[in-house]
Every structure is written in structure tokens, then in C-alpha cells.
Amino acid sequence: SLTLDEPQQTSQKVKSKNLDVLAEHAKAGRKNAASFVVIGHVDHGKSTLMGRLLYDLKVVDQRSLDKYRKEATSIGKSSFALAWVMDSTAEERERGVTVDIATNNFETEKTKFTILDAPGHRDFIPNMIAGASQADFAVLVIDAGTNSFEAGLKGQTREHAQLVRSMGVQRIIVAINKMDSINWAQDRFEEIQQQISAFLTTTGFQSKNIAFIPCSGLTGENVVTPAPEKAAAWYTKTSSPQTLVQALEAHEPTKAALSSPLRIPISDIFRGGVQNPLSISGRIEAGSCQVGDSLIAMPANESCSIKGIEIDNAPADWAVAGQIVTLHLTEIDPVHLRIADLLCDARKPVPNIRSFTTKILAFEHVLPMTVDVHRGRMHVPGRIASMVCVLDKSTGNVLKKKPRVVQPGSVARVTVELDTAVPLEVPGRIVLRSGGNTVAAGLLEEVHA
Ligand code: GDP
């Protein structure tokens, strides 16, 4: 028989209210949630722009900003003060800043945002890839200054835009930054807009998914506060969205994302609570759920059910794609759950697969080799088993069949075999790494049991 200090098994399934969750969502007016990645050439002002955004949204206060400025000055980089906002530490959180900057979460009136990487960090590309593999959209920062734009287009502007597109990001907000440095010149803005537009559409972005915002991260125009009319009369009168924050808020989860089967990658597991002996947290990638729902945890292939849902520490009856939730689970032994596992709709779980075909963008030479396959926080060892073909970047036509090696910067189709079966489905975004380096990023095209 049980002694008192043994954990109690809460095995009772909670009865479902059988809500029409999408209808509830439509009328609830809950905040949307969205995540994005910030890309662009070095020094085009990514960190400053994000710092300005957080400062003007009052996510960071003047005192913290002064502190960053001091620290920045002490290493001879005073102009980076705003940029340092992005690197803030646990101290700020302890002092009760309302938003957790360390994980880069902030919210506006309409939306809760997650910035999926901290620009300015040294190993930017790997961070960005991890971020891009989960991003709802990208913010591309471009320095409008003479020559800088052109230099960027030869450099990381091009590379980053291709990267996020190849990772499945469909929507992009182009912040044409440092407009203060060119006196808000309309013709310059339009010239850049036209060139970037042409480039992005050949990269595979649809024009309806591209927005342009002229702004200045340093002085703050059109970030949160609209630019005064005298600075940019040509822009302010007709433009919607006008500011960066309005463009960010324009993102809403698609109907498709809401109505697909539930997918929640587990980012944390909590055990031993008195009321709730087993809880997980994570961001709902697709679908919706409600209390009482049956789920399947993969790769364990074990069923469980939702006993309770919390959003922002408050109980909720339901949750939808984009939201970050805590789920209290019952009817499962905790040994079956690990961080990075996937909780799925029990009627339509993601099967474990042993191999897949993927369209990759290569960052290094790709040849038959061992790789670690990453999807979000999940990773599993495997190997590139066959080199199918090299593809034309813009048309997708086959350039060469069965290449022996794929050159960095090229797009190719390869098949990968996994050492252990894991839940992956089309059109998942994956990253291939080897020896600590990112070798390629790709989109799944076919999966095999
Ligand atoms: P990152 O490498 O893209 O993150 O760029 P930073 O944010 O570190 O900025 C690079 C440099 O550009 C710094 O010296 C900034 O002060 C400067 N800068 C950033 N935004 C602006 C802007 O809107 N206007 C002007 N004039 N300078 C800016």
C-alpha cells in the first residue's frame, strides 16, 4: 500500500467541456503571440533597433539604459548603448523589470512577441538559424546610408534573407534603417525598396508578404513613435503600417496554423507539484487544445491527457497556436517525457520516422557524412545517405543529379538517415550540424518510417 510521502498518481482524466476552441478564440480577443528573427548585415543597426523598440515600449527603463551606456563606454563603444539592452542579465529581472529580456519576450497592446535570437552575439549565424527554424516572420534591417546598403546587399543581407526563406519563413518586414543619416530622402528609400523588393521576390518571398518601414533605431522615428511629418511628409500620410511596431503587430497566426492538429514541442518539464505532479511548458506550434483533450507524446508514443492549462500563470480552458502554455498532464508516467519531445493531437500524432528527404541550403561542403539533425530543441544523430541533386536557387530546377559534393551557398536535395526514430513531419524545418558547425538548413520534403 502507498505511504503518505510517495507521490500520488493523479490518473483521473478531466472531463472536457467540448468547447469550439476556434470560435472561443475568435471572440476572446486574447493577445496574439508571434516570434521573429532579426537579420541583416553587421552594423546595419539590428541591436540598436531592437534596443530602441524595447526602450520605447518601456520594457527597459532609463536606469538600465544608463547602466548599459556606462558599460559600453567603459569598453570604448558608447554608441552601442542601446544595443546592450539586448545583452541584459538576470539582475534586471530581479529588479522587477516586467518583461523577461533574457528570453527576449515583450508585449504590446495587441501581441506578445518573442525575439528568437539576440543580434550582436558573436556566433550570430548559428543563433539565427536556430531562431529562423521557429520564426513566424523575419525583420530585415538595412542601413539606408550611402554605400552601406550596397555593401550589405553583397554581404549578409543577401545571405540572411536566403537563409530565412530556405528555412520556411514566408513573411518579412524590411526596416530601412538610419533614415536620419540620409535626411529622410524619399528617393533613396524608394530606390532601396525597389531593389530589395526585386531581390526578395527572386528569393521566393511573395510581394504581399513583404512590408517596408523607413525608420531610425538611433533616434527612434517610426519604431514605436511615428516620424514627425516635417521629417517625412512623403511617407507618413499614406502609409499603413507606419511604424515598425505596427508592422510587427500585423502578424496573425494563419487559419491553417490554428486548424491543424496540435503540436507542442516541450521546452520545460516540472515534476512533483502537489496539485499538479506533472506539468510541461512550451509554445503551441500548431493547432489548439482544451482541458480534457487526449494527447500523444512522441517519440515515446504514450498517451496522456490535459488536466489543466495555464497561460501567464492564470488558468485557461483552452489555448491556440502561437501561445506559450503550461499544461498539467495526467495518465502518463513522467519517464516518457523529455525536453524537446513533441505533444500531439492523439487523433493525428506525428509518427516517428527513420529517414527523410530534404531541400537544403548548404553553408559548408555537404557530402555523405554524419550529421546531427536539429529541429527546434530536438536533435538526433544521423547521416547524409544520398545526394539527390543540386537545384537552381531561384527556379528550383535540377542543375545536377547525384553530385559528389554540394558547395557552400548551393541549394540541394539530399536524404538523411537517422540513428534513432523521431517525430518529424513535412514541411518541418531542420538544421544539419557537424562537429559544432552548422552545415546546412533545410525543409523536409518527404519522410519515411
Ligand atoms: P548591428 O551590428 O546590426 O547590431 O548594428 P548596431 O546596432 O550595433 O549598430 C551599428 C552602428 O550603427 C552603431 O554605431 C550605431 O550607433 C549605429 N546606428 C544604429 N542605428 C542607427 C540609426 O538609426 N541611425 C544612425 N545614424 N546610426 C545608427
Short mmCIF file of C-alpha atoms and ligand atoms in Angstrom, two decimals:
data_model
loop_
_atom_site.label_atom_id
_atom_site.label_comp_id
_atom_site.label_asym_id
_atom_site.label_seq_id
_atom_site.Cartn_x
_atom_site.Cartn_y
_atom_site.Cartn_z
CA SER A 1 0.00 0.00 0.00
CA LEU A 2 1.05 3.60 -0.51
CA THR A 3 2.79 5.52 2.22
CA LEU A 4 1.98 9.19 2.54
CA ASP A 5 5.24 10.55 1.21
CA GLU A 6 5.06 8.61 -2.00
CA PRO A 7 3.87 10.80 -4.84
CA GLN A 8 0.22 10.34 -5.56
CA GLN A 9 -0.63 9.16 -9.01
CA THR A 10 -3.22 11.55 -10.39
CA SER A 11 -4.65 9.33 -13.00
CA GLN A 12 -8.07 10.83 -13.40
CA LYS A 13 -8.95 12.20 -16.76
CA VAL A 14 -10.62 15.59 -16.52
CA LYS A 15 -13.89 15.91 -18.35
CA SER A 16 -13.80 18.05 -21.46
CA LYS A 17 -16.15 20.99 -21.82
CA ASN A 18 -16.17 20.25 -25.54
CA LEU A 19 -15.58 23.86 -26.46
CA ASP A 20 -15.34 25.05 -30.03
CA VAL A 21 -11.88 26.44 -29.35
CA LEU A 22 -11.51 28.35 -32.60
CA ALA A 23 -14.84 30.06 -32.03
CA GLU A 24 -13.79 30.89 -28.46
CA HIS A 25 -10.53 32.25 -29.79
CA ALA A 26 -12.28 34.41 -32.38
CA LYS A 27 -14.44 36.11 -29.76
CA ALA A 28 -11.98 36.17 -26.87
CA GLY A 29 -9.79 38.99 -28.13
CA ARG A 30 -6.82 37.39 -26.43
CA LYS A 31 -3.45 38.74 -27.41
CA ASN A 32 -1.81 37.16 -30.39
CA ALA A 33 1.60 35.67 -29.95
CA ALA A 34 4.33 35.88 -32.56
CA SER A 35 8.01 35.18 -32.78
CA PHE A 36 10.52 36.68 -35.13
CA VAL A 37 14.17 36.66 -36.02
CA VAL A 38 16.22 39.80 -36.74
CA ILE A 39 18.55 39.60 -39.70
CA GLY A 40 20.80 41.88 -41.74
CA HIS A 41 24.35 42.92 -42.41
CA VAL A 42 26.69 43.64 -39.49
CA ASP A 43 26.46 47.26 -38.27
CA HIS A 44 23.23 48.00 -40.10
CA GLY A 45 21.69 48.66 -36.70
CA LYS A 46 19.88 45.48 -35.67
CA SER A 47 20.75 45.66 -31.99
CA THR A 48 20.16 49.38 -31.78
CA LEU A 49 16.77 49.00 -33.41
CA MET A 50 15.69 46.23 -31.05
CA GLY A 51 17.04 48.21 -28.10
CA ARG A 52 15.05 51.24 -29.23
CA LEU A 53 11.94 49.14 -29.64
CA LEU A 54 12.20 47.73 -26.12
CA TYR A 55 13.06 51.13 -24.67
CA ASP A 56 10.18 52.95 -26.34
CA LEU A 57 7.79 50.19 -25.36
CA LYS A 58 9.04 50.78 -21.79
CA VAL A 59 10.32 47.24 -21.49
CA VAL A 60 13.65 48.67 -20.35
CA ASP A 61 13.92 51.77 -18.20
CA GLN A 62 16.24 54.75 -18.29
CA ARG A 63 18.29 53.44 -15.36
CA SER A 64 19.12 50.20 -17.10
CA LEU A 65 19.88 52.11 -20.22
CA ASP A 66 22.29 54.40 -18.35
CA LYS A 67 23.95 51.35 -16.94
CA TYR A 68 24.42 49.83 -20.38
CA ARG A 69 25.75 53.13 -21.64
CA LYS A 70 28.32 53.18 -18.86
CA GLU A 71 29.38 49.63 -19.50
CA ALA A 72 29.51 50.28 -23.21
CA THR A 73 31.61 53.41 -22.72
CA SER A 74 34.00 51.53 -20.46
CA ILE A 75 34.90 49.27 -23.34
CA GLY A 76 35.05 52.19 -25.75
CA LYS A 77 31.78 51.55 -27.55
CA SER A 78 29.41 54.16 -26.23
CA SER A 79 27.35 54.22 -29.38
CA PHE A 80 26.34 50.67 -28.64
CA ALA A 81 24.39 51.63 -25.53
CA LEU A 82 21.02 50.75 -26.94
CA ALA A 83 22.43 47.61 -28.41
CA TRP A 84 23.44 46.48 -24.95
CA VAL A 85 19.82 46.28 -23.96
CA MET A 86 19.77 43.00 -25.80
CA ASP A 87 22.50 41.56 -23.63
CA SER A 88 20.97 42.31 -20.27
CA THR A 89 21.42 39.84 -17.46
CA ALA A 90 19.50 38.27 -14.61
CA GLU A 91 19.95 41.40 -12.48
CA GLU A 92 17.35 43.35 -14.38
CA ARG A 93 14.87 40.60 -13.96
CA GLU A 94 15.48 40.55 -10.22
CA ARG A 95 14.79 44.23 -10.03
CA GLY A 96 11.35 43.53 -11.35
CA VAL A 97 11.50 44.63 -14.95
CA THR A 98 8.18 43.28 -16.09
CA VAL A 99 9.39 41.51 -19.14
CA ASP A 100 11.98 38.80 -19.35
CA ILE A 101 14.60 40.27 -21.61
CA ALA A 102 16.88 37.28 -21.24
CA THR A 103 14.50 35.24 -23.31
CA ASN A 104 13.69 38.34 -25.37
CA ASN A 105 9.98 38.35 -24.67
CA PHE A 106 7.99 41.57 -24.75
CA GLU A 107 4.45 42.57 -25.40
CA THR A 108 2.45 45.35 -26.94
CA GLU A 109 -1.23 46.13 -26.56
CA LYS A 110 -2.13 43.54 -29.17
CA THR A 111 0.61 40.95 -29.26
CA LYS A 112 3.13 39.01 -27.22
CA PHE A 113 6.43 38.75 -29.01
CA THR A 114 9.47 36.58 -28.77
CA ILE A 115 12.68 37.74 -30.45
CA LEU A 116 14.23 34.46 -31.40
CA ASP A 117 17.85 35.44 -31.17
CA ALA A 118 19.89 38.20 -29.71
CA PRO A 119 21.61 40.03 -32.51
CA GLY A 120 25.06 41.22 -31.63
CA HIS A 121 26.05 37.87 -30.19
CA ARG A 122 29.23 36.57 -31.63
CA ASP A 123 28.09 33.34 -33.20
CA PHE A 124 25.25 35.03 -34.90
CA ILE A 125 24.63 32.65 -37.77
CA PRO A 126 24.03 29.52 -35.65
CA ASN A 127 21.74 31.53 -33.36
CA MET A 128 19.91 32.93 -36.30
CA ILE A 129 19.44 29.53 -37.84
CA ALA A 130 18.00 28.16 -34.63
CA GLY A 131 15.78 31.22 -34.47
CA ALA A 132 14.75 31.11 -38.08
CA SER A 133 13.74 27.49 -37.78
CA GLN A 134 10.98 28.58 -35.39
CA ALA A 135 10.21 32.12 -36.52
CA ASP A 136 6.80 33.31 -37.67
CA PHE A 137 8.48 36.07 -39.62
CA ALA A 138 11.77 37.93 -40.06
CA VAL A 139 12.76 41.56 -39.61
CA LEU A 140 15.45 42.51 -42.12
CA VAL A 141 17.40 45.59 -41.08
CA ILE A 142 19.04 47.62 -43.85
CA ASP A 143 21.31 50.65 -43.48
CA ALA A 144 19.99 53.29 -45.86
CA GLY A 145 23.33 55.11 -45.73
CA THR A 146 25.19 55.62 -48.97
CA ASN A 147 27.31 52.59 -49.88
CA SER A 148 26.26 50.68 -46.78
CA PHE A 149 23.16 49.36 -48.45
CA GLU A 150 25.12 48.26 -51.48
CA ALA A 151 27.80 46.63 -49.31
CA GLY A 152 25.11 44.80 -47.37
CA LEU A 153 23.47 43.50 -50.47
CA LYS A 154 26.73 41.85 -51.39
CA GLY A 155 27.15 40.61 -47.83
CA GLN A 156 24.90 39.27 -45.14
CA THR A 157 21.70 40.97 -46.29
CA ARG A 158 21.52 38.56 -49.19
CA GLU A 159 22.78 35.57 -47.26
CA HIS A 160 20.42 36.04 -44.33
CA ALA A 161 17.36 36.63 -46.48
CA GLN A 162 18.04 33.49 -48.48
CA LEU A 163 18.64 31.60 -45.29
CA VAL A 164 15.38 32.52 -43.59
CA ARG A 165 13.42 31.88 -46.76
CA SER A 166 15.01 28.47 -47.17
CA MET A 167 14.06 27.78 -43.56
CA GLY A 168 10.41 28.29 -44.43
CA VAL A 169 9.91 31.87 -43.21
CA GLN A 170 7.32 33.44 -45.50
CA ARG A 171 6.80 36.91 -44.17
CA ILE A 172 9.43 39.62 -43.91
CA ILE A 173 9.43 43.18 -42.58
CA VAL A 174 12.18 45.29 -44.08
CA ALA A 175 13.30 48.09 -41.75
CA ILE A 176 15.12 50.62 -43.90
CA ASN A 177 17.13 51.98 -41.03
CA LYS A 178 19.33 55.01 -40.30
CA MET A 179 16.97 57.24 -42.28
CA ASP A 180 18.24 60.09 -40.06
CA SER A 181 21.67 59.73 -41.66
CA ILE A 182 20.28 60.47 -45.13
CA ASN A 183 17.88 63.21 -44.11
CA TRP A 184 14.84 61.04 -44.76
CA ALA A 185 15.45 61.16 -48.50
CA GLN A 186 12.41 59.75 -50.25
CA ASP A 187 14.20 58.87 -53.49
CA ARG A 188 16.82 56.89 -51.58
CA PHE A 189 14.13 54.99 -49.66
CA GLU A 190 12.30 54.18 -52.87
CA GLU A 191 15.45 53.08 -54.65
CA ILE A 192 16.31 50.68 -51.83
CA GLN A 193 12.74 49.47 -51.57
CA GLN A 194 12.66 48.71 -55.26
CA GLN A 195 15.94 46.80 -55.26
CA ILE A 196 15.17 44.82 -52.11
CA SER A 197 11.73 44.03 -53.38
CA ALA A 198 13.14 42.61 -56.59
CA PHE A 199 15.74 40.63 -54.70
CA LEU A 200 13.28 39.24 -52.15
CA THR A 201 10.80 38.11 -54.77
CA THR A 202 13.52 36.19 -56.63
CA THR A 203 14.46 34.65 -53.28
CA GLY A 204 10.92 33.32 -53.04
CA PHE A 205 9.06 35.84 -50.90
CA GLN A 206 5.64 36.85 -52.24
CA SER A 207 5.22 40.61 -52.51
CA LYS A 208 2.09 40.57 -50.34
CA ASN A 209 4.29 39.18 -47.55
CA ILE A 210 6.88 41.96 -47.68
CA ALA A 211 6.48 45.24 -45.75
CA PHE A 212 8.84 48.22 -45.79
CA ILE A 213 9.31 50.67 -42.92
CA PRO A 214 11.70 53.63 -43.13
CA CYS A 215 12.99 54.25 -39.60
CA SER A 216 15.83 55.24 -37.34
CA GLY A 217 16.72 52.99 -34.45
CA LEU A 218 19.10 55.58 -33.08
CA THR A 219 16.68 58.49 -32.93
CA GLY A 220 13.51 56.43 -32.75
CA GLU A 221 11.36 57.66 -35.64
CA ASN A 222 8.88 55.08 -36.92
CA VAL A 223 9.97 52.45 -34.42
CA VAL A 224 7.21 52.96 -31.85
CA THR A 225 6.65 56.69 -32.39
CA PRO A 226 5.65 57.84 -35.88
CA ALA A 227 8.13 60.08 -37.64
CA PRO A 228 7.07 63.73 -37.45
CA GLU A 229 5.51 64.97 -40.63
CA LYS A 230 8.15 67.54 -41.30
CA ALA A 231 10.80 64.83 -41.45
CA ALA A 232 8.97 62.53 -43.80
CA ALA A 233 5.77 64.01 -45.12
CA TRP A 234 6.09 61.78 -48.17
CA TYR A 235 5.75 58.71 -46.00
CA THR A 236 3.56 59.41 -43.01
CA LYS A 237 0.32 60.40 -44.69
CA THR A 238 -0.37 57.33 -46.74
CA SER A 239 1.43 54.54 -45.06
CA SER A 240 -0.02 51.68 -43.14
CA PRO A 241 1.56 50.14 -41.22
CA GLN A 242 3.54 53.24 -40.49
CA THR A 243 5.81 52.16 -37.66
CA LEU A 244 7.85 49.05 -37.04
CA VAL A 245 5.69 48.10 -34.09
CA GLN A 246 2.54 48.33 -36.22
CA ALA A 247 4.16 46.11 -38.82
CA LEU A 248 5.07 43.61 -36.11
CA GLU A 249 1.53 43.64 -34.77
CA ALA A 250 0.08 42.98 -38.20
CA HIS A 251 1.15 39.37 -37.85
CA GLU A 252 -1.63 36.95 -37.00
CA PRO A 253 -1.49 33.18 -36.88
CA THR A 254 -2.92 31.81 -40.11
CA LYS A 255 -6.20 29.90 -40.15
CA ALA A 256 -4.21 26.90 -41.32
CA ALA A 257 -1.93 27.05 -38.26
CA LEU A 258 -4.93 27.28 -35.95
CA SER A 259 -6.90 24.45 -37.50
CA SER A 260 -4.08 21.93 -37.97
CA PRO A 261 -3.55 19.09 -35.49
CA LEU A 262 -2.00 20.10 -32.18
CA ARG A 263 1.82 20.23 -31.95
CA ILE A 264 3.65 21.38 -28.83
CA PRO A 265 7.40 20.88 -28.52
CA ILE A 266 8.18 20.58 -24.81
CA SER A 267 10.54 23.29 -23.62
CA ASP A 268 10.32 22.53 -19.88
CA ILE A 269 9.08 19.81 -17.58
CA PHE A 270 8.00 20.39 -13.98
CA ARG A 271 7.55 17.47 -11.61
CA GLY A 272 6.43 16.98 -8.07
CA GLY A 273 3.86 19.75 -7.70
CA VAL A 274 1.25 18.89 -5.06
CA GLN A 275 -1.75 19.83 -7.16
CA ASN A 276 -0.09 19.07 -10.45
CA PRO A 277 2.54 16.35 -10.19
CA LEU A 278 3.48 16.65 -13.86
CA SER A 279 3.42 19.77 -15.99
CA ILE A 280 5.14 20.86 -19.17
CA SER A 281 5.54 24.21 -20.86
CA GLY A 282 6.03 25.09 -24.47
CA ARG A 283 4.85 27.21 -27.34
CA ILE A 284 1.96 25.78 -29.34
CA GLU A 285 3.37 25.40 -32.81
CA ALA A 286 0.13 24.41 -34.48
CA GLY A 287 -3.47 23.66 -33.61
CA SER A 288 -5.37 24.20 -30.41
CA CYS A 289 -6.17 22.32 -27.24
CA GLN A 290 -8.54 22.35 -24.29
CA VAL A 291 -8.76 20.83 -20.85
CA GLY A 292 -9.71 17.16 -21.14
CA ASP A 293 -8.03 16.62 -24.52
CA SER A 294 -6.14 13.41 -25.17
CA LEU A 295 -2.59 13.80 -26.42
CA ILE A 296 0.20 11.54 -27.59
CA ALA A 297 3.77 12.20 -26.52
CA MET A 298 6.34 11.42 -29.17
CA PRO A 299 8.78 9.78 -29.65
CA ALA A 300 7.62 7.67 -26.67
CA ASN A 301 4.24 7.14 -28.35
CA GLU A 302 2.50 7.32 -24.96
CA SER A 303 -0.89 8.85 -24.46
CA CYS A 304 -1.81 11.34 -21.76
CA SER A 305 -4.48 13.92 -21.14
CA ILE A 306 -4.71 17.58 -20.24
CA LYS A 307 -5.86 18.17 -16.70
CA GLY A 308 -5.30 21.90 -16.74
CA ILE A 309 -3.94 24.74 -18.88
CA GLU A 310 -2.19 27.88 -17.70
CA ILE A 311 -1.35 30.95 -19.72
CA ASP A 312 0.69 33.60 -17.89
CA ASN A 313 0.14 31.79 -14.58
CA ALA A 314 -3.63 32.04 -14.95
CA PRO A 315 -5.84 29.02 -15.56
CA ALA A 316 -7.38 28.78 -19.01
CA ASP A 317 -9.87 26.40 -20.63
CA TRP A 318 -8.16 26.39 -23.99
CA ALA A 319 -5.14 27.62 -25.96
CA VAL A 320 -4.23 28.07 -29.61
CA ALA A 321 -1.20 28.18 -31.91
CA GLY A 322 1.38 30.80 -31.02
CA GLN A 323 0.59 30.87 -27.31
CA ILE A 324 3.09 29.82 -24.68
CA VAL A 325 1.36 27.49 -22.26
CA THR A 326 1.84 25.31 -19.23
CA LEU A 327 -0.09 22.05 -19.45
CA HIS A 328 -0.84 19.92 -16.41
CA LEU A 329 -0.86 16.33 -17.60
CA THR A 330 -2.33 13.11 -16.23
CA GLU A 331 -2.39 9.46 -17.17
CA ILE A 332 1.26 9.26 -18.15
CA ASP A 333 4.41 8.16 -16.39
CA PRO A 334 6.90 11.08 -16.41
CA VAL A 335 9.67 8.78 -17.66
CA HIS A 336 8.04 9.02 -21.08
CA LEU A 337 8.53 12.77 -21.36
CA ARG A 338 11.71 14.66 -22.15
CA ILE A 339 12.54 18.21 -23.08
CA ALA A 340 12.23 18.67 -26.87
CA ASP A 341 9.68 15.84 -27.17
CA LEU A 342 6.53 16.61 -29.09
CA LEU A 343 2.99 16.56 -27.71
CA CYS A 344 0.47 15.87 -30.45
CA ASP A 345 -3.24 15.62 -31.03
CA ALA A 346 -4.00 11.98 -30.16
CA ARG A 347 -6.06 11.58 -33.33
CA LYS A 348 -3.23 12.77 -35.55
CA PRO A 349 0.17 12.29 -33.93
CA VAL A 350 3.43 12.81 -35.82
CA PRO A 351 4.84 9.35 -36.46
CA ASN A 352 8.44 8.51 -35.64
CA ILE A 353 10.48 8.39 -38.79
CA ARG A 354 13.84 6.88 -39.69
CA SER A 355 14.77 8.86 -42.78
CA PHE A 356 13.73 11.87 -44.81
CA THR A 357 14.35 13.81 -48.00
CA THR A 358 15.12 17.48 -47.53
CA LYS A 359 15.85 20.54 -49.63
CA ILE A 360 18.85 22.20 -48.03
CA LEU A 361 20.80 25.41 -48.27
CA ALA A 362 24.43 24.41 -47.68
CA PHE A 363 26.68 26.60 -45.52
CA GLU A 364 29.64 24.27 -45.76
CA HIS A 365 30.58 21.46 -48.10
CA VAL A 366 27.93 18.79 -47.89
CA LEU A 367 28.80 15.22 -48.79
CA PRO A 368 27.82 11.82 -47.48
CA MET A 369 28.75 12.36 -43.83
CA THR A 370 27.49 12.04 -40.27
CA VAL A 371 25.34 14.94 -39.08
CA ASP A 372 23.24 15.96 -36.12
CA VAL A 373 19.73 16.75 -37.19
CA HIS A 374 18.20 19.62 -35.21
CA ARG A 375 14.58 20.62 -35.13
CA GLY A 376 13.93 23.36 -32.61
CA ARG A 377 15.46 21.95 -29.45
CA MET A 378 15.29 18.36 -30.60
CA HIS A 379 18.41 16.82 -32.08
CA VAL A 380 19.36 13.35 -33.13
CA PRO A 381 22.42 11.83 -34.83
CA GLY A 382 22.19 10.59 -38.38
CA ARG A 383 23.98 10.67 -41.69
CA ILE A 384 23.53 12.03 -45.17
CA ALA A 385 22.77 8.85 -47.03
CA SER A 386 22.28 10.04 -50.56
CA MET A 387 22.97 13.15 -52.58
CA VAL A 388 19.98 13.50 -54.87
CA CYS A 389 20.62 16.69 -56.85
CA VAL A 390 21.74 20.30 -56.86
CA LEU A 391 18.94 22.81 -57.52
CA ASP A 392 18.79 26.25 -59.05
CA LYS A 393 18.23 28.68 -56.16
CA SER A 394 15.51 30.74 -57.75
CA THR A 395 13.75 28.39 -60.17
CA GLY A 396 14.15 25.16 -58.19
CA ASN A 397 15.14 23.33 -61.40
CA VAL A 398 17.57 20.44 -61.16
CA LEU A 399 21.07 21.61 -62.13
CA LYS A 400 22.96 18.42 -61.45
CA LYS A 401 21.97 14.91 -60.44
CA LYS A 402 23.88 12.85 -57.87
CA PRO A 403 26.55 15.43 -57.03
CA ARG A 404 29.54 14.11 -55.11
CA VAL A 405 29.61 17.26 -53.04
CA VAL A 406 27.40 20.32 -52.58
CA GLN A 407 29.24 23.65 -52.43
CA PRO A 408 28.58 26.22 -49.67
CA GLY A 409 25.82 28.58 -50.77
CA SER A 410 24.16 26.00 -53.02
CA VAL A 411 20.71 24.52 -52.72
CA ALA A 412 20.39 20.75 -52.96
CA ARG A 413 18.16 17.79 -52.24
CA VAL A 414 19.58 15.04 -50.03
CA THR A 415 18.26 12.15 -47.99
CA VAL A 416 19.18 11.69 -44.36
CA GLU A 417 19.01 8.52 -42.27
CA LEU A 418 18.57 8.81 -38.53
CA ASP A 419 20.19 6.63 -35.87
CA THR A 420 17.01 6.82 -33.76
CA ALA A 421 13.48 7.31 -34.94
CA VAL A 422 11.99 10.71 -34.03
CA PRO A 423 8.77 12.55 -34.81
CA LEU A 424 9.27 14.74 -37.88
CA GLU A 425 6.74 15.81 -40.47
CA VAL A 426 6.58 17.75 -43.71
CA PRO A 427 7.10 20.74 -44.01
CA GLY A 428 9.26 20.84 -40.88
CA ARG A 429 12.35 22.99 -40.83
CA ILE A 430 15.59 21.33 -39.84
CA VAL A 431 19.24 22.23 -39.36
CA LEU A 432 22.14 19.88 -40.02
CA ARG A 433 25.20 20.30 -37.83
CA SER A 434 28.51 18.54 -37.69
CA GLY A 435 31.42 18.97 -35.28
CA GLY A 436 29.78 22.03 -33.75
CA ASN A 437 29.26 23.76 -37.10
CA THR A 438 26.07 24.37 -38.98
CA VAL A 439 26.43 22.55 -42.25
CA ALA A 440 23.04 23.24 -43.80
CA ALA A 441 19.46 24.30 -43.15
CA GLY A 442 16.54 22.64 -44.83
CA LEU A 443 12.88 21.99 -45.33
CA LEU A 444 11.53 18.46 -45.11
CA GLU A 445 10.01 17.24 -48.36
CA GLU A 446 9.31 13.57 -47.62
CA VAL A 447 9.55 11.37 -44.53
CA HIS A 448 9.94 7.59 -44.32
CA ALA A 449 9.11 5.29 -41.44
P1 GDP B 1 24.22 45.56 -35.68
O1 GDP B 1 25.61 45.02 -35.88
O2 GDP B 1 23.39 45.38 -36.91
O3 GDP B 1 23.52 45.02 -34.46
O4 GDP B 1 24.36 47.14 -35.52
P2 GDP B 1 24.39 48.06 -34.20
O5 GDP B 1 23.03 48.18 -33.64
O6 GDP B 1 25.46 47.58 -33.30
O7 GDP B 1 24.75 49.48 -34.84
C1 GDP B 1 25.93 49.69 -35.58
C2 GDP B 1 26.29 51.17 -35.60
O8 GDP B 1 25.29 51.92 -36.30
C3 GDP B 1 26.37 51.79 -34.21
O9 GDP B 1 27.44 52.70 -34.20
C4 GDP B 1 25.05 52.50 -34.07
O10 GDP B 1 25.09 53.59 -33.19
C5 GDP B 1 24.77 52.97 -35.49
N1 GDP B 1 23.34 53.08 -35.73
C6 GDP B 1 22.40 52.15 -35.46
N2 GDP B 1 21.16 52.58 -35.81
C7 GDP B 1 21.33 53.82 -36.33
C8 GDP B 1 20.41 54.80 -36.86
O11 GDP B 1 19.18 54.61 -36.94
N3 GDP B 1 20.94 55.97 -37.31
C9 GDP B 1 22.28 56.23 -37.24
N4 GDP B 1 22.70 57.40 -37.71
N5 GDP B 1 23.15 55.34 -36.74
C10 GDP B 1 22.70 54.16 -36.28
#
